[in-house]
Short mmCIF file of C-alpha atoms and ligand atoms in Angstrom, two decimals:
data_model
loop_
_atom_site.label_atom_id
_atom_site.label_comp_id
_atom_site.label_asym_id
_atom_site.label_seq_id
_atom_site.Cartn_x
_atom_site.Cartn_y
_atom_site.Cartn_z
CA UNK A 188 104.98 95.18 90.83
CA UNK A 189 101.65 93.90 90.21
CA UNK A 190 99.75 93.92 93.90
CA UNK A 191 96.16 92.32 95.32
CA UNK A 192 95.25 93.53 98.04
CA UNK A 193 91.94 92.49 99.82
CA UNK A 194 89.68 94.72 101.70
CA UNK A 195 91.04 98.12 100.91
CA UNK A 196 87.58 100.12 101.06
CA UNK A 197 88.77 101.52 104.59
CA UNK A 198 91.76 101.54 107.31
CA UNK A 199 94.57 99.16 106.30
CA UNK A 200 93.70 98.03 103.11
CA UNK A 201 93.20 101.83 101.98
CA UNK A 202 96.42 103.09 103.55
CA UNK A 203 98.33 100.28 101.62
CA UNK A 204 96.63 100.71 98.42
CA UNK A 205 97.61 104.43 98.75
CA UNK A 206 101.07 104.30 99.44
CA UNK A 207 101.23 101.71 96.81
CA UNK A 208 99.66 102.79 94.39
CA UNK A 209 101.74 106.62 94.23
CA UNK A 210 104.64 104.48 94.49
CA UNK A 211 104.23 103.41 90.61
CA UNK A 212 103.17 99.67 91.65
CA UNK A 213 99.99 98.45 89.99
CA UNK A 214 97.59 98.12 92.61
CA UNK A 215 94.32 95.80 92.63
CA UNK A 216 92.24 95.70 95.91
CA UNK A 217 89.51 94.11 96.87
CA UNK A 218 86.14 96.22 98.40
CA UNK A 219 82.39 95.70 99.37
CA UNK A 220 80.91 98.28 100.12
CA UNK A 221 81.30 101.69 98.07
CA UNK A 222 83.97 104.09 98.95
CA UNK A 223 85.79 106.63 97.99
CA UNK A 224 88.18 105.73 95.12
CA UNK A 225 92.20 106.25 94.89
CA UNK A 226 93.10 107.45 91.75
CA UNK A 227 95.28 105.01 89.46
CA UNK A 228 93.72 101.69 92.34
CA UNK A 229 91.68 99.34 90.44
CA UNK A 230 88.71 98.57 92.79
CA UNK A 231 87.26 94.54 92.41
CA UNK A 232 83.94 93.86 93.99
CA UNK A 233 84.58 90.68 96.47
CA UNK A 234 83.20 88.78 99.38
CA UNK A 235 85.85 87.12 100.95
CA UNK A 236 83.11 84.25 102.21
CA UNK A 237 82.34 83.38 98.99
CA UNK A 238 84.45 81.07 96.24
CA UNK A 239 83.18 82.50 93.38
CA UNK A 240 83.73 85.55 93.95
CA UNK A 241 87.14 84.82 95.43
CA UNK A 242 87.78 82.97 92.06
CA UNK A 243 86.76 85.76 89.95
CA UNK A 244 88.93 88.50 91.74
CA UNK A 245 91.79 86.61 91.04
CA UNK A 246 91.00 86.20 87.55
CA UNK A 247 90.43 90.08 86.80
CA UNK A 248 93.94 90.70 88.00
CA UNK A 249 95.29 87.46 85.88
CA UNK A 250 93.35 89.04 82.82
CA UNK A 251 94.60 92.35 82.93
CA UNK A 252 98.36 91.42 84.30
CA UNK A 253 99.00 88.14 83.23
CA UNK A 254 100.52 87.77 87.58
CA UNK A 255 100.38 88.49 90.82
CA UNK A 256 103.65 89.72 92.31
CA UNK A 257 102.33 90.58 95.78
CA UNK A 258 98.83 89.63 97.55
CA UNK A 259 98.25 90.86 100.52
CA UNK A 260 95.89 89.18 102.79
CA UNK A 261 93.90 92.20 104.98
CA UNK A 262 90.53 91.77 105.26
CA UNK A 263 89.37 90.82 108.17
CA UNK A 264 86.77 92.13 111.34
CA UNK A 265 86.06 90.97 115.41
CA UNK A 266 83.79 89.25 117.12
CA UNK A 267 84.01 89.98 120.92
CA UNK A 268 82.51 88.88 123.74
CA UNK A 269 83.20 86.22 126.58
CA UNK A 270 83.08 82.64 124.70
CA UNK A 271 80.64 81.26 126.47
CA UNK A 272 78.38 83.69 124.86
CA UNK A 273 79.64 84.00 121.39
CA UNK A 274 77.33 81.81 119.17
CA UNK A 275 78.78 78.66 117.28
CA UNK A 276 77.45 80.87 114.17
CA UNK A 277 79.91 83.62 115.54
CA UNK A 278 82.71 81.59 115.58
CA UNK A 279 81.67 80.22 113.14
CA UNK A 280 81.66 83.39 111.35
CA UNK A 281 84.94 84.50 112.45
CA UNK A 282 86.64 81.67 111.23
CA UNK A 283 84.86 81.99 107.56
CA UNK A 284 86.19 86.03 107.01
CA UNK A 285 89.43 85.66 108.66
CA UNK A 286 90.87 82.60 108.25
CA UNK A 287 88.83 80.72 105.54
CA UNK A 288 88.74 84.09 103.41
CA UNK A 289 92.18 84.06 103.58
CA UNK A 290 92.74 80.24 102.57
CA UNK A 291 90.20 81.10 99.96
CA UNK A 292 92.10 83.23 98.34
CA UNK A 293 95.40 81.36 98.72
CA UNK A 294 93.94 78.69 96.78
CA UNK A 295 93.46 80.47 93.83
CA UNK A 296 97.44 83.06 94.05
CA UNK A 297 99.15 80.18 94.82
CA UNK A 298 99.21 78.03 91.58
CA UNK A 299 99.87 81.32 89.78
CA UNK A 300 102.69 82.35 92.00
CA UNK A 301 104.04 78.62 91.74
CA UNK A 302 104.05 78.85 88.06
CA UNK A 303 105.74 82.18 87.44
CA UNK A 304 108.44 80.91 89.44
CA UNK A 305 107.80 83.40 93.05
CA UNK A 306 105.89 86.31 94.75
CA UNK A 307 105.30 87.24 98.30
CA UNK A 308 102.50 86.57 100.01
CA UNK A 309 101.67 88.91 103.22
CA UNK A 310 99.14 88.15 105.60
CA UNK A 311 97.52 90.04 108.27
CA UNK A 312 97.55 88.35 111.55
CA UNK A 313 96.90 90.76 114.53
CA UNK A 314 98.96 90.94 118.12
CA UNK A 315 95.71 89.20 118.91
CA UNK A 316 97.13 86.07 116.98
CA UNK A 317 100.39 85.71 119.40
CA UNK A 318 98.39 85.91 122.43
CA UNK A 319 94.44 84.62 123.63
CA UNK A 320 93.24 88.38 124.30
CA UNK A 321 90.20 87.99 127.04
CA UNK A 322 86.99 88.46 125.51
CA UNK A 323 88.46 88.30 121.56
CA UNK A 324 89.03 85.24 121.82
CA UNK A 325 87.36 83.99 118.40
CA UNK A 326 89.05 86.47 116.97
CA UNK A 327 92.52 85.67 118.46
CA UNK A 328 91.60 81.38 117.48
CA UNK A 329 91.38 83.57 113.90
CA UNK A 330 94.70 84.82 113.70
CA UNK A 331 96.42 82.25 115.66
CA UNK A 332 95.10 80.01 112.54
CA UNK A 333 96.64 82.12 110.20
CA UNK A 334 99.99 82.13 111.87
CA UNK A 335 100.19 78.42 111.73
CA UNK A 336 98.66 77.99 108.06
CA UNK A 337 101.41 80.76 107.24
CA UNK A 338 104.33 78.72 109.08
CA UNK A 339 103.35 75.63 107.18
CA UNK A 340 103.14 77.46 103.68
CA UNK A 341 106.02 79.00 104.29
CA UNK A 342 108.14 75.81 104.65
CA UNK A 343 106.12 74.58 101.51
CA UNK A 344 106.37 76.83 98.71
CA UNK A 345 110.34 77.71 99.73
CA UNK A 346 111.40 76.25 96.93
CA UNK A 347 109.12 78.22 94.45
CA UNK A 348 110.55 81.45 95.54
CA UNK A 349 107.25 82.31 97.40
CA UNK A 350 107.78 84.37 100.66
CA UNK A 351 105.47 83.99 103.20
CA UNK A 352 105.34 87.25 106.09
CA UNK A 353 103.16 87.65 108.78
CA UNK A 354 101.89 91.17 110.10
CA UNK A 355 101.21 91.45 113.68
CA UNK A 356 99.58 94.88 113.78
CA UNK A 357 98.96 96.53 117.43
CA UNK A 358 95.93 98.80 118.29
CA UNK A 359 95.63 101.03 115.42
CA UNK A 360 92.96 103.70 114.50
CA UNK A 361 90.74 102.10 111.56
CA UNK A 362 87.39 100.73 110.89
CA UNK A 363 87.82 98.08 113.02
CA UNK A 364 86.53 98.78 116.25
CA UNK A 365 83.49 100.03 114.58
CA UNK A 366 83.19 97.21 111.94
CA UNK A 367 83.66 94.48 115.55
CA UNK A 368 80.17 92.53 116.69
CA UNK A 369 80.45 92.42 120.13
CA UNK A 370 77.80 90.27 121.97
CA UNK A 371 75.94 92.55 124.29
CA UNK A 372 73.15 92.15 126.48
CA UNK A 373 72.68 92.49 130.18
CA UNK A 374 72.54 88.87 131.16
CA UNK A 375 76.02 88.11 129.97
CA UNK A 376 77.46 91.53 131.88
CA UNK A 377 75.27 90.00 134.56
CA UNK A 378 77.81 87.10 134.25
CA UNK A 379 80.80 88.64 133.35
CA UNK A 380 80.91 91.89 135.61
CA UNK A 381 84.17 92.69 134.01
CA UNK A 382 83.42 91.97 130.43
CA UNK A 383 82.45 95.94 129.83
CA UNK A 384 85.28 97.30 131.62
CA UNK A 385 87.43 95.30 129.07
CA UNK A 386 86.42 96.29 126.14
CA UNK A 387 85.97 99.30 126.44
CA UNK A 388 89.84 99.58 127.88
CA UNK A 389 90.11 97.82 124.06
CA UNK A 390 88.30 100.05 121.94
CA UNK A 391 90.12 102.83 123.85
CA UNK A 392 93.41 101.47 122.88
CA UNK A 393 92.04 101.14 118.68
CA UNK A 394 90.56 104.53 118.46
CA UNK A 395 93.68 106.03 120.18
CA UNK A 396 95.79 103.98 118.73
CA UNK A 397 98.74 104.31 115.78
CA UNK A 398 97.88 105.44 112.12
CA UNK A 399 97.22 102.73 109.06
CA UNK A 400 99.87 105.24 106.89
CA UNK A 401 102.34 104.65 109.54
CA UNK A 402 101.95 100.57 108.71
CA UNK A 403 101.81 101.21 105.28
CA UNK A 404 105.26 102.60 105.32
CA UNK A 405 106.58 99.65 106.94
CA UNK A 406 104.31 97.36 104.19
CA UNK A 407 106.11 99.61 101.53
CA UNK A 408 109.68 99.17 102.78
CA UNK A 409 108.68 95.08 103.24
CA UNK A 410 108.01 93.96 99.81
CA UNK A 411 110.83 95.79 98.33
CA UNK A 412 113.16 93.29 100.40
CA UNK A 413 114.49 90.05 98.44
CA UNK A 414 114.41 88.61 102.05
CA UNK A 415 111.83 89.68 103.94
CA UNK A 416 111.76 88.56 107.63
CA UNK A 417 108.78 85.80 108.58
CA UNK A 418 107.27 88.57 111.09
CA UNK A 419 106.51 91.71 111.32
CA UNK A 420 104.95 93.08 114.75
CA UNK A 421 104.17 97.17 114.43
CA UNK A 422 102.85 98.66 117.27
CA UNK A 423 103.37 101.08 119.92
CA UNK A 424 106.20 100.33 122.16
CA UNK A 425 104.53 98.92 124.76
CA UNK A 426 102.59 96.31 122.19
CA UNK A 427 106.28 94.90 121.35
CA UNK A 428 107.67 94.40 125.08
CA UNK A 429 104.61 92.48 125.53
CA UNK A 430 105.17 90.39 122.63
CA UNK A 431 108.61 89.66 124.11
CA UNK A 432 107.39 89.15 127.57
CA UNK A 433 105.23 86.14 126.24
CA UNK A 434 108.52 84.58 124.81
CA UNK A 435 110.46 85.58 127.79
CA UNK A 436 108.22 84.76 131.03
CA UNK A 437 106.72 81.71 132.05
CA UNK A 438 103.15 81.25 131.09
CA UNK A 439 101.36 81.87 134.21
CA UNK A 440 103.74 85.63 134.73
CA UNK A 441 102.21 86.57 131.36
CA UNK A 442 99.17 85.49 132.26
CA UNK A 443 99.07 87.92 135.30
CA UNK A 444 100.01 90.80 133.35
CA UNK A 445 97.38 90.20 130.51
CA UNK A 446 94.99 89.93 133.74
CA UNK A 447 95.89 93.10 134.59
CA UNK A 448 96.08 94.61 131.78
CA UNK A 449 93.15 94.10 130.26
CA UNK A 450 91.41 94.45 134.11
CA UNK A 451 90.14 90.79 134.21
N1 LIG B 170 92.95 98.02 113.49
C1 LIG B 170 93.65 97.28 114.32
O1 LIG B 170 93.95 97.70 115.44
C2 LIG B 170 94.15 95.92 113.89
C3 LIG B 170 95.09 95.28 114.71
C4 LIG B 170 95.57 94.04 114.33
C5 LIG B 170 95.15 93.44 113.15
N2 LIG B 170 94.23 94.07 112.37
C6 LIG B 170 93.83 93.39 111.13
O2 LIG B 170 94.05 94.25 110.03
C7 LIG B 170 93.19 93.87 108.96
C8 LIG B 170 92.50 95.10 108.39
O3 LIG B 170 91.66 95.67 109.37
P1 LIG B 170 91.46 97.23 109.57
O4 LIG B 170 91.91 97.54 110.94
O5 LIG B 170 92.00 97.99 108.44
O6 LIG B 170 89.84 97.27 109.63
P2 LIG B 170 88.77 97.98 108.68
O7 LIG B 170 89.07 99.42 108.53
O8 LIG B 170 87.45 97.58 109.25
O9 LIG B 170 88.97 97.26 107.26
C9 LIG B 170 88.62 95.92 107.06
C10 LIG B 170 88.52 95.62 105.59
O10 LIG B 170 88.15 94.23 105.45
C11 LIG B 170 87.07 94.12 104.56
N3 LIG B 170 86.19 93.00 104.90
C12 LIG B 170 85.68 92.67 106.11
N4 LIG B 170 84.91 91.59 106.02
C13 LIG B 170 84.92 91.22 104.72
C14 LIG B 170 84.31 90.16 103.97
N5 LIG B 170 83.50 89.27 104.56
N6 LIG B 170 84.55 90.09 102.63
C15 LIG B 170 85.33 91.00 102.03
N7 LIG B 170 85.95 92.01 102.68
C16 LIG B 170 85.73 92.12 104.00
C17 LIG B 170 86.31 95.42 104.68
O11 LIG B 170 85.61 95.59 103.46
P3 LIG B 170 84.18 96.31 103.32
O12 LIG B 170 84.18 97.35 104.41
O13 LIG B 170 84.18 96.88 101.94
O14 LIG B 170 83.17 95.29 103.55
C18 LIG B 170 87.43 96.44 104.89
O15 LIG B 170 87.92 96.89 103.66
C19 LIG B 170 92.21 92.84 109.53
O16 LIG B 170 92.63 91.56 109.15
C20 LIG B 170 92.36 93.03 111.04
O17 LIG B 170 92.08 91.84 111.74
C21 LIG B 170 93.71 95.29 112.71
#
């Protein structure tokens, strides 16, 4: 299969292009900065932010393959910090990578995909994109866009043979927390005494958290399926009773145990 994947200089991205790639499928990723190359990936220079160069990623592939079996939407990074003191440039921001980068790049797979009569498309939404986690929540508004873009394309394109999936990844140990702007100075810990606390319990969970090979195993065993499910949540245990708890209890029960959970 012919596979774009965006953003596969580090964690998920990498893992995926990886296990693709020894797999036999012919594997195209996306990358800014330099890193250290897989042998048999074919590494595209692209800013997700940025149409042109959206366009033009899309194109190399088309060039050299003629289609696009599989794109896989990963890139993506957090912006934390209590709303109130997250910029309208940072959620602004946040928006533009995750959510525009991804429509971006839907834009330009989609017609193709149309045309050769299917694909799958498989987007990376986050836990963080089921529920409004306290403190990311520009980056939760991120993914909970892309789960409702991806329910409406999904209904859409049906009938081309398109399959639209959703990945809800848990805490998992990748670039991320290190890649995330937090806002941080002392007059908003001044007014949120318990912002600090939080994310650090957060970055806690990432750094300690599951391996990106582990999720691209599951990715691996997902696009070989002629009928993939809509979702995908992979996570510790824990991650996936909470995911049912929000289904299961009423709002303000949920609420409670985020609360506690993530000591707010
Ligand atoms: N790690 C977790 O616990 C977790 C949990 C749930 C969901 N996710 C989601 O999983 C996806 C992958 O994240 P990760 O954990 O693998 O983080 P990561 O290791 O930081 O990788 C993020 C990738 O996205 C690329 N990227 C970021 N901003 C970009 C931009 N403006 N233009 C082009 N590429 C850009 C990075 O490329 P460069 O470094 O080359 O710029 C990098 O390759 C993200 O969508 C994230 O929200 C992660």
């Amino acid at each position: 299969m012919v596979i774009l994947i965006t953003g596969i200089s580090s964690g998920f991205g990498k893992a995926m292009a990886e296990r693709l790639s020894s797999e036999g499928h012919r594997v195209y990723g996306t990358h800014r900065k330099d890193c250290e190359r897989i042998a048999g990936v074919h590494y595209i220079k692209a800013e997700v932010t940025d149409e042109a160069s959206v366009q033009a990623a899309v194109q190399e592939v088309l060039d050299a393959e003629g289609r696009i079996d599989v794109f896989i939407n990963n890139a993506g990074m957090g912006i934390g910090g209590p709303l109130e003191f997250c910029s309208l440039e940072d959620a602004s921001r946040q928006m533009d990578v995750n959510w525009m980068g991804m429509v971006r790049f839907l834009h330009q797979v989609l017609p193709v995909m149309r045309k050769q009569g299917g694909g799958k498309i498989i987007c990376f939404s986050s836990i963080g994109g089921l529920m409004g986690l306290p403190f990311q929540g520009l980056y939760s508004a991120s993914k909970f866009a892309i789960e409702g873009y991806c329910e409406a394309l999904r209904l859409e394109t049906k009938d081309f043979g398109i399959k639209v999936v959703v990945i809800e990844p848990g805490d998992f140990a990748t670039g991320f927390t290190a890649m995330r702007k937090s806002v941080d100075d002392a007059a908003v810990h001044a007014a949120y005494p318990k912002y600090a606390g939080s994310l650090a319990s957060i970055e806690k969970d990432e750094t300690t958290g599951l391996k990106p090979a582990y999720l691209a195993g599951k990715i691996s065993k997902i696009i070989k399926k002629k009928n993939p499910a809509h979702h995908y949540v992979i996570a510790s245990p824990l991650q996936k009773l909470a995911v049912f708890a929000k289904w299961l209890l009423p709002g303000k029960c949920f609420a409670a145990i985020l609360s506690l959970y993530y000591k707010v």
